[in-house]
Short mmCIF file of C-alpha atoms (C1' of nucleotides) in Angstrom, two decimals:
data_model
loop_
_atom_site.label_atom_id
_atom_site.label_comp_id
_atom_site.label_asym_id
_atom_site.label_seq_id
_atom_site.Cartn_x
_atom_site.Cartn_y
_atom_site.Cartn_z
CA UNK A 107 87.49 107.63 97.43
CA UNK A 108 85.82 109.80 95.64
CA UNK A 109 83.77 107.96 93.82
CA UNK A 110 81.89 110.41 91.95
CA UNK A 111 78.92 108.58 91.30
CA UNK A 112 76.43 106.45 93.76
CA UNK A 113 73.54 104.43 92.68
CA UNK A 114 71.99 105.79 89.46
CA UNK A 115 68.99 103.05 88.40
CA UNK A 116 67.16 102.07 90.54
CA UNK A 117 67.93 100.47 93.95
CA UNK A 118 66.62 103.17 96.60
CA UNK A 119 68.96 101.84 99.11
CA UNK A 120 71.90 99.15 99.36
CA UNK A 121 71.56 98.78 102.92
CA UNK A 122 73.99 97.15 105.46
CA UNK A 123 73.81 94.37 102.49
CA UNK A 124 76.82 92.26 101.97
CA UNK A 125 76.23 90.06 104.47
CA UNK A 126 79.90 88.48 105.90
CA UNK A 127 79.71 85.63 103.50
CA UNK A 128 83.91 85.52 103.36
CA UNK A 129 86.15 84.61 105.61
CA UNK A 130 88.04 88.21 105.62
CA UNK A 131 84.23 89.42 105.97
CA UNK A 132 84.58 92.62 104.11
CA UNK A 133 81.57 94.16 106.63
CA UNK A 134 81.11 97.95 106.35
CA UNK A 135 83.94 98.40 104.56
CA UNK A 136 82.15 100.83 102.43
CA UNK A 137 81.03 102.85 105.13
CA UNK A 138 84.46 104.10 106.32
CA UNK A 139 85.69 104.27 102.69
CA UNK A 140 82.81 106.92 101.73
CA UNK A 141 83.80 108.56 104.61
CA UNK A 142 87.31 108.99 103.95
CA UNK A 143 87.36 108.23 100.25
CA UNK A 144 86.80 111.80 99.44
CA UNK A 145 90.04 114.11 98.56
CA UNK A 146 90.18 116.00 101.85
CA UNK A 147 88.48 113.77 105.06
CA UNK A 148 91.50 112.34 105.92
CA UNK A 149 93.59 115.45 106.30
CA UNK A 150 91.46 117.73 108.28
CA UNK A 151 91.30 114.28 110.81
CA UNK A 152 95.33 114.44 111.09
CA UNK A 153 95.29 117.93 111.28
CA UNK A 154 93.11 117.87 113.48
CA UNK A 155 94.85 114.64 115.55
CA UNK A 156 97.32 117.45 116.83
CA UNK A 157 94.58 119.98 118.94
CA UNK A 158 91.72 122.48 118.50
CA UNK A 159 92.10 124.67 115.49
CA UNK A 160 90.29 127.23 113.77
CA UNK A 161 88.92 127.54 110.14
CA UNK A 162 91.22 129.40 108.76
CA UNK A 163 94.26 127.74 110.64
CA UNK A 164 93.10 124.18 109.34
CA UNK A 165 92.93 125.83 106.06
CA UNK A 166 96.39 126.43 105.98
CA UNK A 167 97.84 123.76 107.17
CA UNK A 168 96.19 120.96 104.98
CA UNK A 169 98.67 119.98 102.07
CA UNK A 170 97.77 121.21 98.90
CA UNK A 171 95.39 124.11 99.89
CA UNK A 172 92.19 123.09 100.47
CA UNK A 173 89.75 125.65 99.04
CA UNK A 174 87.21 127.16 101.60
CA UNK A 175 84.14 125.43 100.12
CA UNK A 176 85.56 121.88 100.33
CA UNK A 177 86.64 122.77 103.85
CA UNK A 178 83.24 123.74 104.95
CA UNK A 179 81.67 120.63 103.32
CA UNK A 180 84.55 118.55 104.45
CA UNK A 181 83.93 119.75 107.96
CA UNK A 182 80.17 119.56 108.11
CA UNK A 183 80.32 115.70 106.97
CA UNK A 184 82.97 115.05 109.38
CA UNK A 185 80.55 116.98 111.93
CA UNK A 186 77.45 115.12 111.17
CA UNK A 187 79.28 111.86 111.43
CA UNK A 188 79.79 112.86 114.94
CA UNK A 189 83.66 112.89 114.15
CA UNK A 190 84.49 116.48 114.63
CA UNK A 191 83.38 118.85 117.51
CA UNK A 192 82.52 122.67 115.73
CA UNK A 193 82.45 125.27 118.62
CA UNK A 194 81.04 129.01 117.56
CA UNK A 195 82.21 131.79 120.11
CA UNK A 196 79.98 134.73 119.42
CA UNK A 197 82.86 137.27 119.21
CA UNK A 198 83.42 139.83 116.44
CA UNK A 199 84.78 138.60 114.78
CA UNK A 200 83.39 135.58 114.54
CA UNK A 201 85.63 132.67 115.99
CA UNK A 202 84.92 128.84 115.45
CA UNK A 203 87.31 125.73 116.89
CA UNK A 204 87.03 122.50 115.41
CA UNK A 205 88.38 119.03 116.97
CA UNK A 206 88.15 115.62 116.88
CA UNK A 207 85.98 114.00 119.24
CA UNK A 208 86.40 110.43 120.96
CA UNK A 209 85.47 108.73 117.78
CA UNK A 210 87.25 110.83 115.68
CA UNK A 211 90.58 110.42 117.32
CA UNK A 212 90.05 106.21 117.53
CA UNK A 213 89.97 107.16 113.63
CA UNK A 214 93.30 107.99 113.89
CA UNK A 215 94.85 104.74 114.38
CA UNK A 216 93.22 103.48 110.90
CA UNK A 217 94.67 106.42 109.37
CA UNK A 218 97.81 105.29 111.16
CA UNK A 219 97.98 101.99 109.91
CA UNK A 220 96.83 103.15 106.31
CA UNK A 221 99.55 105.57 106.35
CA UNK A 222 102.13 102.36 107.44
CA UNK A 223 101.14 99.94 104.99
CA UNK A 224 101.49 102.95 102.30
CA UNK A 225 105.16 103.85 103.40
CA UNK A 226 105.88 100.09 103.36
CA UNK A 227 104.86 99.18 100.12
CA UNK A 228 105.04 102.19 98.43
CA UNK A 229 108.43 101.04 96.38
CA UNK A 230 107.00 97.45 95.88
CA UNK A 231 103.88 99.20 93.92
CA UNK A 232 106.06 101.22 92.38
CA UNK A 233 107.99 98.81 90.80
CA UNK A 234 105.43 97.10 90.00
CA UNK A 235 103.35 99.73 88.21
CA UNK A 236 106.86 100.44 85.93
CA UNK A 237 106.96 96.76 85.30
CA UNK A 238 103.51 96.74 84.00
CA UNK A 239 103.76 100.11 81.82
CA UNK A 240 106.78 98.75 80.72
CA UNK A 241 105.49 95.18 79.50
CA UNK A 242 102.52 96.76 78.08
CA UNK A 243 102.22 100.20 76.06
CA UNK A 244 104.84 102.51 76.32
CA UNK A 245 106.91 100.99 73.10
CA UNK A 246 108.99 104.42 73.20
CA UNK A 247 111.88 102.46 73.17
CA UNK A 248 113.70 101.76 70.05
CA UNK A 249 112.62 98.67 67.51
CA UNK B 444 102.89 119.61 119.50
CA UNK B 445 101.20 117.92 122.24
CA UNK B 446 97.83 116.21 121.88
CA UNK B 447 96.28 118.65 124.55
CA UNK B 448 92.99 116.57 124.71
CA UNK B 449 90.93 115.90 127.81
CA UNK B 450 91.11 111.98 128.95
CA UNK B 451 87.73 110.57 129.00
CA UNK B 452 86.95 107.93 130.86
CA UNK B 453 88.29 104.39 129.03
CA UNK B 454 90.77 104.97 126.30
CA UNK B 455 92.47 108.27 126.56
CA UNK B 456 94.11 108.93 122.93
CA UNK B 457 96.96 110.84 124.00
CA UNK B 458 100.30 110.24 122.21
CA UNK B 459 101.90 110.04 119.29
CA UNK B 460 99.37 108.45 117.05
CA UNK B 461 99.75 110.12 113.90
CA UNK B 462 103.85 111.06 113.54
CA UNK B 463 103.11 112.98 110.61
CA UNK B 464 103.77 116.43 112.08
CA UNK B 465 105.58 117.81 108.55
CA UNK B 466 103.58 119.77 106.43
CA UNK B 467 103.89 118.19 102.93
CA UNK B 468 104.01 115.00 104.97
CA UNK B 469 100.83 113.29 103.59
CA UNK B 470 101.82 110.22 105.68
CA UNK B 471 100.59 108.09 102.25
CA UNK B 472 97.39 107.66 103.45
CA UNK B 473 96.10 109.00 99.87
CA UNK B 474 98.09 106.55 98.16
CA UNK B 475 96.32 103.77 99.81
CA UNK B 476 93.10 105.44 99.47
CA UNK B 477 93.77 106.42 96.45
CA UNK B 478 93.59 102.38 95.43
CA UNK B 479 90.71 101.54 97.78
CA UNK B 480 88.60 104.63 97.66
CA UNK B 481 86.97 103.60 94.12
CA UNK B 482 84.07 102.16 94.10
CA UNK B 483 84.99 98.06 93.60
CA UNK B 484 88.60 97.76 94.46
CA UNK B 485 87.48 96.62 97.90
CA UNK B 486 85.34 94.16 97.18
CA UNK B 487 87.88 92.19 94.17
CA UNK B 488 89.93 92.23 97.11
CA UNK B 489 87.91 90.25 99.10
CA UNK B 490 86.42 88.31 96.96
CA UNK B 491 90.33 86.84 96.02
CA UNK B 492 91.26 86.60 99.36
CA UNK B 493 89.18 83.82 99.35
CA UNK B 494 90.98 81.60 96.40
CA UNK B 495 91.61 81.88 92.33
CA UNK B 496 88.79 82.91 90.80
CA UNK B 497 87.73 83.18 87.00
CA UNK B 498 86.65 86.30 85.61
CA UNK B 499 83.08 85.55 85.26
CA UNK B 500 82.81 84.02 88.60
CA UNK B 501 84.71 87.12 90.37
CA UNK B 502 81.79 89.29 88.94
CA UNK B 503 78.95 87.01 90.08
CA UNK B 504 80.14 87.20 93.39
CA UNK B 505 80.68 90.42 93.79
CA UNK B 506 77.82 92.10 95.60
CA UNK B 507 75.46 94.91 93.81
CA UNK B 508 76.72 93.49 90.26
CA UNK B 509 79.70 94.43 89.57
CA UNK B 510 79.66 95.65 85.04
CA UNK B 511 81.79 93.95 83.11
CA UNK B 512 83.44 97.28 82.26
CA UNK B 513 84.62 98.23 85.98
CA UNK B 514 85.41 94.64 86.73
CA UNK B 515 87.77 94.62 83.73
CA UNK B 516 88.89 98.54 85.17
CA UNK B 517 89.48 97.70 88.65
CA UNK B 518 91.11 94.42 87.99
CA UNK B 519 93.74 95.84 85.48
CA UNK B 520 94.79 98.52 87.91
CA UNK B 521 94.92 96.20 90.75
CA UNK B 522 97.48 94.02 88.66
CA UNK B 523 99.40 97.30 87.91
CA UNK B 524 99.96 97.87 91.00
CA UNK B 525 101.29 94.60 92.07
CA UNK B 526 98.28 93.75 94.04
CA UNK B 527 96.74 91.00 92.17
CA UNK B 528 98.52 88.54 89.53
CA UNK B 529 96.73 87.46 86.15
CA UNK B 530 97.10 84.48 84.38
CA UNK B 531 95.90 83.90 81.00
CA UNK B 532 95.39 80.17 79.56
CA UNK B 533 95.11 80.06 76.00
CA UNK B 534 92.33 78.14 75.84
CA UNK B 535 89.12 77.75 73.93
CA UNK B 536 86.99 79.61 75.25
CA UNK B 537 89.53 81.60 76.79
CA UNK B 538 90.63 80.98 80.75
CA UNK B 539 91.99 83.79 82.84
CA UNK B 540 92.71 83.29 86.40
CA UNK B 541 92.72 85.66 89.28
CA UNK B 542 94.48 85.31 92.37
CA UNK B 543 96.23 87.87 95.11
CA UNK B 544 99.86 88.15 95.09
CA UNK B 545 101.51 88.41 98.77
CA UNK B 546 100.96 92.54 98.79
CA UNK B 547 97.11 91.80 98.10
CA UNK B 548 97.17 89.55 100.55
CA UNK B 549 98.82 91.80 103.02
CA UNK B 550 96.00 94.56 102.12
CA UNK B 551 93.45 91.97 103.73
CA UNK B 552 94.66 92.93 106.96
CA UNK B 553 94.19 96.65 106.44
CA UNK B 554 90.26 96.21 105.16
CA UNK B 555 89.57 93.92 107.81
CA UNK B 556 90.68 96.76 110.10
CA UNK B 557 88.68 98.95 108.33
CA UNK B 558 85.84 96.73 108.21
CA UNK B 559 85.94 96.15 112.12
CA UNK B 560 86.15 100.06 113.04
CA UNK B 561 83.12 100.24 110.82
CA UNK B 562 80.82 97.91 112.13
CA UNK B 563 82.03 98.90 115.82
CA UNK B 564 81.33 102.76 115.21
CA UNK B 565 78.25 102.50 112.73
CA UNK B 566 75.50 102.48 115.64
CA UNK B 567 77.45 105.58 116.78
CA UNK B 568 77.74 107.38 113.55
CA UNK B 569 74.28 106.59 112.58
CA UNK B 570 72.97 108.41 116.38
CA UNK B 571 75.31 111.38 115.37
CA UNK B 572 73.78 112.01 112.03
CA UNK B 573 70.44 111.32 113.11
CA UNK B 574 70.76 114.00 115.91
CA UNK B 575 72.75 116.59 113.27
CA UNK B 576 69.97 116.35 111.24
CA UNK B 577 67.42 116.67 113.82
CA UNK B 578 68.99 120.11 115.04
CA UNK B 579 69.64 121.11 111.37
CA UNK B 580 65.95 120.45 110.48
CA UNK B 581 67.09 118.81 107.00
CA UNK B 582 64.73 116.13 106.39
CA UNK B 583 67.03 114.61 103.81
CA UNK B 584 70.58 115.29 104.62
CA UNK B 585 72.94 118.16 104.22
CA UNK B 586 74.24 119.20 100.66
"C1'" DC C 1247 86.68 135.74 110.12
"C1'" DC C 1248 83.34 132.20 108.80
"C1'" DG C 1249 80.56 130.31 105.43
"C1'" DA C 1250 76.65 129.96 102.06
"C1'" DA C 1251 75.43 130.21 97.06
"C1'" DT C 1252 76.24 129.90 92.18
"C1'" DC C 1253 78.50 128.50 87.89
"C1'" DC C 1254 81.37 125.25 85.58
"C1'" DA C 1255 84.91 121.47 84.19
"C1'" DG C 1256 86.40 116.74 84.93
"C1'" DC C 1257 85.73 112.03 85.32
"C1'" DG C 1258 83.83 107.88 87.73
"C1'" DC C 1259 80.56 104.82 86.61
"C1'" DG C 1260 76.72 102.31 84.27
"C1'" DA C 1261 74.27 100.54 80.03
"C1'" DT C 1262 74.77 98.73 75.77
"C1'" DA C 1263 76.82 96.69 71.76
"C1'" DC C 1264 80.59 94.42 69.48
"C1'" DT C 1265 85.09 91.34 68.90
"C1'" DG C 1266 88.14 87.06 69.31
"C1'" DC D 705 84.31 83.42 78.35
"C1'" DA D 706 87.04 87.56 78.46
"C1'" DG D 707 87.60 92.03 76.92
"C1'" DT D 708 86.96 96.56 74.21
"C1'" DA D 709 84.35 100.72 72.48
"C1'" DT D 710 81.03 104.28 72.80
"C1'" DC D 711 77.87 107.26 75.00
"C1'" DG D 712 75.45 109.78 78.62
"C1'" DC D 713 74.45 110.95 83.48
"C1'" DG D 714 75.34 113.34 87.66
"C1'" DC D 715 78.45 113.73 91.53
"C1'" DT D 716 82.84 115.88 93.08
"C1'" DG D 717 85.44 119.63 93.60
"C1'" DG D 718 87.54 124.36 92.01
"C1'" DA D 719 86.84 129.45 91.41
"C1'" DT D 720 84.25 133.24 92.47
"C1'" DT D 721 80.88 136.12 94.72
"C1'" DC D 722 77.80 137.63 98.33
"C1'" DG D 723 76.26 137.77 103.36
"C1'" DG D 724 76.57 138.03 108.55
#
DNA sequence: CCGAATCCAGCGCGATACTG
DNA sequence: CAGTATCGCGCTGGATTCGG
């Protein structure tokens, strides 16, 4: 998500608000969306999906290079949600295994099906998107 | 590489949940996150799953007050990306209908996924961060 | 090797005011 | 009613540096 920018004015707390008051009762929603709304969440969880790693091995593998802040904060959130399992083994050097716990890896299958309905429609919102920038600006074409 | 993770007792998570095992393979989950992740998205979404709705009555409805501005934001990019069709009457005062085209309507399915893994985890996630911050002896939170 | 701390740029979002 | 324009705030995330 990433929405940069909570509650300014104002309103202390939103609470579990929203009460189911539509039929596809959008519930919580929110909650898993600030969780993995932010750039990096949802690739430490796959990574992760595959066995224990360390620090800097996750660091590696995540697409894109994660820098070692975001890693640490994207790891401590994922921690304190009780999603990810951080083990310290006081060796020198200093050696530290992250994985997924139970609830972490039934994350996995939303991941799963977020990844499917991306691969599926990916070339339908393509399309569409060029449609639209087509119809609208974009006049580079001749006159 | 094999999911070496203990069973626990109920629903063992072993197999091939996530087959995105490439490394630039981002498995789209971004994409669709990407869409959702903002802060409104989401909720147009559900509010139009529910029927046509009019500009003005889309933004009463949506909960926490929805500004003008972002309504007008979200919307547009929604209907770039195929997800929600707009149809202008030219009327006075002028009439512009919203409604969901058949990929918005597929999306339902996802967020109600969502939604459900939310409310079934949020006791859970809410005892985990209590307890983190317990041990961490942050009285408000990490960060 | 792991990670905390600091500085800094970008932009998501809200409030407000104005147009057709 | 529907939409645009302008401005400011502060969170997110990148780069770098220091510590254990």
């Amino acid at each position: 998500m990433s929405v940069g920018h909570r509650a300014v004015t104002g309103s202390p707390v939103e609470g579990p608000v929203l009460s189911c008051e539509t039929p596809q009762d959008e519930c919580g929603v929110r909650d898993v969306l600030d969780r993995l709304g932010d750039k990096w969440s949802v690739y430490v969880v796959v990574e992760l999906a595959g066995g224990v790693l360390r620090f800097k091995e996750l660091q590696r593998r995540i697409h894109g290079g994660i820098s070692q802040r975001m890693l640490t904060l994207t790891v401590r959130r994922l921690e304190r949600d009780g999603l990810v399992r951080r083990t310290v083994h006081p060796t020198i050097p200093p050696q530290v295994e992250y994985e997924l716990t139970e609830m972490g890896h039934s994350l996995t299958h939303l991941i799963k099906s977020l990844a499917d309905w991306s691969i599926a429609h990916r070339p339908a919102i393509a399309a569409a998107r060029e449609a639209y920038d087509e119809a609208q600006g974009v006049p580079g074409g001749p006159r």
